[in-house]
Amino acid sequence: MNCKKCHTKAVIGLPRHNAAFCKVCFNAFVREQVARAIKGERMFAPQDRILVAVSGGKDSLALWDILLKLGYKADALYVDLGIGGYSATSRKKAVQFAETVGASHQATLLTHTVQEEEGAGIRELAMLIHRPTCSACGTIKRYQFNRAAIAHHYDVMATGHNLDDEAARLLGNVLHWQEEYLDKQSPSLPASVEGFAKKVKPLYRLSEREVAAYAVLNRIDYIVEECPMAKGSKMLLYKEVLNRLETESPGTKQAFYCGFLEKQAKAQPAAASMAEKDQASLRPCSTCGQPTTAETCSYCKMMARAKTGSPR
Ligand code: AMP
Ligand code: FES
Ligand code: ZN
């Protein structure tokens, strides 16, 4: 198998693109896909300051690496959720990677520790409020990402969600006809009101396998194990199903997700209508000031319940 571009020995085959690449041409392919995503979805401009949420996993560390190599100004945020050995290892990976990029580019890592801020890690917090850990975790991460981006005046917040993540999420939203979530499923969500950071997913054109190959080929040291709380989750099931379809017909994931984005763009002038909807329904949280549709935001409600709650 030879590289489609330079005809030297290929290191990876990409059936959905009917192509194979050597390391140099594969790196160029990956950066081109990210550059296309940034431009096509108007994610950010060269002078913007970007905050990348890094989990210590392959996607977010690869994203940070790619953005810096593309010449963007990107710092990162790691949120320590307090999930025992998993958090300890992922934190170490994020810190080690930050040390290498900090030396070669001007980039820094911010770290937030949930246990220090709220007195307990997410497993204990979830138990106190009787909610599944992953759902409490989602609320905490969204809140922490937004608060850090706003507090440190970043123009945009970027996460490492890839094509597999987005296609699996779309499948879940379609299976349950979650129309409200479908409206908001976009690789680029504008900062619709003051207090909400713009949120982007520059890896949405790359599959999980492609991002993993990028990380390995470029010697990015990441945490391989999945979060122990994710075992048996619906998202993993949807990913498995999509992978089976992809093996039978390469290109299925991309056709599914990118087809949805095209239809969505035709159906709604997304940014404008969403900003109007948000502006009409949002006001500052009475406790923390972040925008919310209720008197108190879901994060502050959760922390208030955790203070008075007891584990079942
Ligand atoms: P997940 O929800 O675990 O699939 O992660 C999706 C994205 O959220 C990752 O690619 C990261 O950009 C971000 N992320 C997840 N966990 C963390 C964390 N603990 N700290 C910072 N960013 C995170
Ligand atoms: Fe949130 Fe696993 S990363 S529960
Ligand atoms: Zn609040």
Coordinates of C-alpha atoms and ligand atoms in Angstrom, one line a residue:
M1 CA 0.0 0.0 0.0
N2 CA 1.5 3.3 -1.1
C3 CA 0.7 6.9 -0.1
K4 CA -1.8 8.4 -2.4
K5 CA 0.1 11.7 -2.5
C6 CA 3.8 11.0 -2.6
H7 CA 3.8 7.2 -3.4
T8 CA 6.2 6.2 -0.6
K9 CA 5.2 3.5 1.8
A10 CA 1.8 4.2 3.5
V11 CA 1.4 4.0 7.3
I12 CA -2.4 4.2 7.3
G13 CA -5.3 3.4 5.0
L14 CA -8.5 5.5 5.0
P15 CA -11.2 3.5 3.3
R16 CA -13.8 6.3 3.6
H17 CA -11.5 8.6 1.5
N18 CA -10.4 5.7 -0.7
A19 CA -6.8 6.7 0.2
A20 CA -3.7 5.7 2.1
F21 CA -1.0 8.1 3.4
C22 CA 2.6 8.1 4.7
K23 CA 3.2 9.9 8.0
V24 CA 4.0 13.3 6.5
C25 CA 1.0 13.3 4.1
F26 CA -1.3 11.9 6.8
N27 CA -0.3 14.8 9.1
A28 CA -1.0 17.2 6.3
F29 CA -4.4 15.6 5.7
V30 CA -5.3 15.9 9.4
R31 CA -4.3 19.6 9.6
E32 CA -6.2 20.2 6.4
Q33 CA -9.4 18.7 7.8
V34 CA -9.1 20.8 10.9
A35 CA -8.3 23.9 8.9
R36 CA -11.4 23.2 6.8
A37 CA -13.6 22.7 9.9
I38 CA -12.3 26.0 11.4
K39 CA -12.9 28.0 8.2
G40 CA -16.1 26.3 7.0
E41 CA -17.8 26.7 10.4
R42 CA -16.3 30.1 11.1
M43 CA -14.9 28.8 14.4
F44 CA -12.2 31.4 15.1
A45 CA -9.7 33.8 13.4
P46 CA -5.8 33.8 13.6
Q47 CA -5.7 36.5 16.3
D48 CA -8.3 34.8 18.6
R49 CA -7.3 33.3 21.9
I50 CA -8.5 29.7 22.2
L51 CA -9.0 27.7 25.4
V52 CA -8.8 23.9 24.7
A53 CA -10.5 21.6 27.2
V54 CA -8.0 18.8 27.6
S55 CA -8.9 15.5 29.3
G56 CA -5.5 13.8 28.9
G57 CA -7.1 11.6 26.2
K58 CA -6.0 11.4 22.6
D59 CA -8.6 13.7 21.0
S60 CA -8.1 16.8 23.2
L61 CA -4.3 16.5 23.3
A62 CA -4.1 16.0 19.6
L63 CA -6.4 19.0 19.1
W64 CA -4.1 21.2 21.2
D65 CA -1.1 20.0 19.3
I66 CA -2.8 20.6 15.9
L67 CA -4.0 24.1 16.8
L68 CA -0.5 25.1 18.0
K69 CA 1.1 23.6 14.8
L70 CA -1.4 25.5 12.7
G71 CA -0.1 28.7 14.4
Y72 CA -3.1 29.5 16.7
K73 CA -2.8 30.9 20.2
A74 CA -4.2 28.1 22.3
D75 CA -4.0 27.5 26.0
A76 CA -5.7 24.5 27.8
L77 CA -7.9 23.7 30.7
Y78 CA -7.8 20.4 32.6
V79 CA -10.7 19.7 35.1
D80 CA -9.7 17.2 37.7
L81 CA -13.0 15.4 38.4
G82 CA -11.6 13.3 41.3
I83 CA -12.3 9.8 39.8
G84 CA -9.5 8.0 41.7
G85 CA -6.6 6.5 39.6
Y86 CA -8.3 7.5 36.3
S87 CA -8.1 11.2 37.2
A88 CA -4.6 10.9 38.6
T89 CA -3.3 9.4 35.4
S90 CA -5.2 11.7 33.0
R91 CA -4.0 14.7 34.9
K92 CA -0.4 13.5 34.7
K93 CA -0.8 13.1 30.9
A94 CA -2.2 16.6 30.5
V95 CA 0.5 18.2 32.6
Q96 CA 3.3 16.3 30.9
F97 CA 2.0 17.3 27.5
A98 CA 1.7 20.9 28.6
E99 CA 5.3 20.9 29.7
T100 CA 6.4 19.8 26.2
V101 CA 4.2 22.3 24.3
G102 CA 4.9 25.0 26.8
A103 CA 8.6 24.8 25.9
S104 CA 8.1 24.8 22.2
H105 CA 5.1 27.2 21.9
Q106 CA 3.9 29.8 24.3
A107 CA 1.1 27.8 25.8
T108 CA -0.1 27.2 29.3
L109 CA -2.3 24.7 31.1
L110 CA -5.0 25.8 33.6
T111 CA -6.1 23.2 36.1
H112 CA -9.3 23.1 38.1
T113 CA -9.9 20.5 40.9
V114 CA -13.5 19.8 41.6
Q115 CA -12.7 18.3 45.0
E116 CA -10.9 21.5 46.1
E117 CA -13.6 23.8 44.9
E118 CA -16.7 21.8 46.0
G119 CA -15.3 19.6 48.8
A120 CA -15.9 16.3 47.0
G121 CA -15.2 14.6 43.7
I122 CA -17.9 14.0 41.1
R123 CA -18.7 10.4 42.3
E124 CA -19.5 11.6 45.8
L125 CA -21.3 14.7 44.5
A126 CA -23.4 12.5 42.2
M127 CA -24.2 10.1 45.1
L128 CA -25.3 13.0 47.3
I129 CA -27.8 14.3 44.8
H130 CA -28.8 10.8 43.6
R131 CA -27.9 11.4 39.9
P132 CA -25.9 9.1 37.6
T133 CA -22.2 10.1 37.7
C134 CA -22.0 10.8 34.0
S135 CA -24.9 13.2 34.0
A136 CA -23.6 15.2 37.0
C137 CA -20.2 15.1 35.4
G138 CA -21.6 16.7 32.2
T139 CA -23.1 19.6 34.1
I140 CA -19.9 20.2 36.0
K141 CA -17.7 20.1 32.9
R142 CA -19.9 22.4 30.9
Y143 CA -20.0 24.9 33.8
Q144 CA -16.3 24.7 34.5
F145 CA -15.3 25.1 30.8
N146 CA -17.6 28.1 30.3
R147 CA -16.6 29.8 33.6
A148 CA -12.9 29.5 32.8
A149 CA -13.2 30.8 29.3
I150 CA -15.2 33.8 30.4
A151 CA -13.0 34.5 33.5
H152 CA -9.8 34.5 31.5
H153 CA -11.3 36.3 28.5
Y154 CA -10.8 33.6 25.9
D155 CA -12.5 34.2 22.6
V156 CA -13.6 30.6 22.2
M157 CA -13.6 27.3 24.0
A158 CA -12.6 24.2 22.0
T159 CA -13.3 20.5 22.8
G160 CA -11.8 17.4 21.2
H161 CA -15.2 15.8 20.1
N162 CA -14.5 13.9 16.9
L163 CA -16.7 12.5 14.1
D164 CA -17.5 9.3 16.0
D165 CA -18.6 11.4 19.1
E166 CA -20.8 13.6 17.0
A167 CA -22.4 10.9 14.9
A168 CA -23.1 8.8 18.0
R169 CA -24.7 11.8 19.7
L170 CA -26.8 12.5 16.6
L171 CA -27.9 8.9 16.5
G172 CA -29.0 9.1 20.2
N173 CA -30.8 12.4 19.6
V174 CA -32.6 11.1 16.5
L175 CA -33.6 7.8 18.2
H176 CA -35.3 9.7 21.0
W177 CA -36.4 12.6 18.8
Q178 CA -34.7 15.1 21.1
E179 CA -35.5 18.1 19.0
E180 CA -34.2 20.6 21.4
Y181 CA -30.8 18.9 21.5
L182 CA -30.8 18.4 17.7
D183 CA -31.2 22.2 17.3
K184 CA -28.1 22.7 19.5
Q185 CA -26.0 20.0 18.0
S186 CA -23.4 22.0 16.0
P187 CA -19.6 22.0 15.7
S188 CA -19.7 25.8 16.3
L189 CA -22.1 27.3 18.9
P190 CA -22.0 31.1 19.0
A191 CA -21.6 33.0 22.2
S192 CA -25.3 33.8 22.0
V193 CA -25.5 35.9 25.2
E194 CA -23.0 37.7 27.4
G195 CA -21.6 35.2 29.9
F196 CA -21.7 32.3 27.5
A197 CA -18.4 31.5 25.7
K198 CA -18.4 30.4 22.0
K199 CA -17.9 26.6 21.8
V200 CA -16.3 24.8 18.9
K201 CA -15.4 21.2 17.9
P202 CA -12.6 21.5 15.3
L203 CA -12.1 17.7 15.1
Y204 CA -15.6 16.9 13.9
R205 CA -14.4 16.0 10.4
L206 CA -11.9 13.3 11.7
S207 CA -12.9 9.9 12.9
E208 CA -11.7 8.5 16.3
R209 CA -9.4 6.1 14.5
E210 CA -7.8 8.9 12.5
V211 CA -7.2 11.0 15.6
A212 CA -5.8 8.0 17.5
A213 CA -3.4 7.4 14.5
Y214 CA -2.4 11.1 14.6
A215 CA -1.6 10.9 18.3
V216 CA 0.4 7.7 18.0
L217 CA 2.4 8.8 14.9
N218 CA 3.2 12.1 16.6
R219 CA 4.2 10.5 19.9
I220 CA 1.5 12.2 22.0
D221 CA 1.4 10.3 25.3
Y222 CA -2.3 10.1 26.3
I223 CA -4.4 8.1 28.7
V224 CA -5.6 5.0 26.8
E225 CA -8.3 3.8 29.2
E226 CA -11.8 5.1 29.0
C227 CA -13.4 6.8 32.1
P228 CA -14.5 3.8 34.3
M229 CA -17.9 5.5 34.7
A230 CA -18.6 5.3 30.9
K231 CA -18.8 1.4 30.9
G232 CA -22.0 0.2 29.5
S233 CA -23.1 3.7 28.4
K234 CA -25.5 4.2 25.5
M235 CA -22.9 6.4 23.7
L236 CA -20.5 3.4 23.5
L237 CA -23.3 1.3 22.1
Y238 CA -24.2 3.8 19.5
K239 CA -20.5 4.0 18.5
E240 CA -20.3 0.3 18.2
V241 CA -23.3 0.2 15.9
L242 CA -21.9 3.0 13.7
N243 CA -18.6 1.2 13.5
R244 CA -20.3 -1.9 12.2
L245 CA -22.1 0.2 9.6
E246 CA -18.8 2.0 8.7
T247 CA -17.0 -1.4 8.2
E248 CA -19.8 -2.5 5.8
S249 CA -20.0 0.9 4.0
P250 CA -17.1 3.2 4.6
G251 CA -18.2 6.8 4.8
T252 CA -21.5 6.1 6.6
K253 CA -20.6 8.2 9.7
Q254 CA -19.5 11.2 7.7
A255 CA -22.6 11.0 5.4
F256 CA -24.9 10.7 8.5
Y257 CA -23.4 13.6 10.4
C258 CA -22.4 16.0 7.6
G259 CA -25.7 15.3 5.9
F260 CA -27.4 16.4 9.1
L261 CA -25.3 19.6 9.2
E262 CA -26.2 20.5 5.6
K263 CA -30.0 20.0 6.3
Q264 CA -29.7 22.0 9.5
A265 CA -28.0 24.9 7.7
K266 CA -30.8 25.0 5.1
A267 CA -33.6 24.7 7.7
Q268 CA -32.5 27.4 10.1
P269 CA -30.3 30.4 10.0
A270 CA -28.8 28.7 13.1
A271 CA -26.8 31.4 14.8
A272 CA -29.3 34.2 14.5
S273 CA -32.4 32.3 15.5
M274 CA -30.6 30.6 18.5
A275 CA -29.2 33.8 19.8
E276 CA -32.7 35.3 19.7
K277 CA -34.2 32.3 21.5
D278 CA -31.5 32.4 24.1
Q279 CA -31.6 36.1 24.7
A280 CA -35.3 35.9 25.4
S281 CA -35.1 33.1 27.9
L282 CA -31.8 33.6 29.8
R283 CA -30.9 35.7 32.8
P284 CA -28.1 35.7 35.3
C285 CA -28.0 32.9 38.0
S286 CA -28.9 34.4 41.4
T287 CA -25.9 32.6 42.9
C288 CA -23.1 32.7 40.4
G289 CA -24.2 35.1 37.7
Q290 CA -23.8 32.6 34.7
P291 CA -26.7 32.8 32.3
T292 CA -29.6 30.4 33.0
T293 CA -33.2 29.9 32.1
A294 CA -34.2 29.4 35.8
E295 CA -33.6 31.5 39.0
T296 CA -30.5 29.4 39.8
C297 CA -28.4 27.6 37.3
S298 CA -28.2 23.8 37.2
Y299 CA -24.6 23.8 38.6
C300 CA -25.5 25.9 41.6
K301 CA -28.7 23.9 42.2
M302 CA -26.6 20.8 42.2
M303 CA -24.0 22.1 44.6
A304 CA -26.8 23.4 47.0
R305 CA -28.4 19.9 46.9
A306 CA -25.1 18.2 47.5
K307 CA -24.5 20.3 50.7
T308 CA -27.8 19.1 52.2
G309 CA -28.0 15.6 50.6
S310 CA -27.1 12.2 52.0
P311 CA -25.9 9.2 49.9
R312 CA -28.5 6.5 49.4
Ligands
AMP1 P1 -16.0 13.3 26.8 O1 -17.2 14.0 27.2 O2 -15.3 12.6 27.9 O3 -16.2 12.5 25.5 O4 -15.0 14.4 26.3 C1 -15.2 15.3 25.2 C2 -14.3 16.5 25.3 O5 -14.5 17.2 26.5 C3 -12.8 16.1 25.3 O6 -12.3 15.9 24.0 C4 -12.2 17.3 26.0 O7 -12.0 18.3 25.1 C5 -13.3 17.7 27.0 N1 -13.0 17.1 28.3 C6 -13.5 15.9 28.8 N2 -13.1 15.7 30.1 C7 -12.3 16.7 30.4 C8 -11.6 17.1 31.6 N3 -11.6 16.4 32.7 N4 -11.0 18.3 31.6 C9 -11.0 19.1 30.5 N5 -11.6 18.8 29.4 C10 -12.3 17.6 29.3
FES2 FE1 -17.4 12.2 33.4 FE2 -16.4 9.9 33.3 S1 -15.5 11.7 32.5 S2 -18.1 10.5 34.4
ZN3 ZN -25.1 29.4 39.2

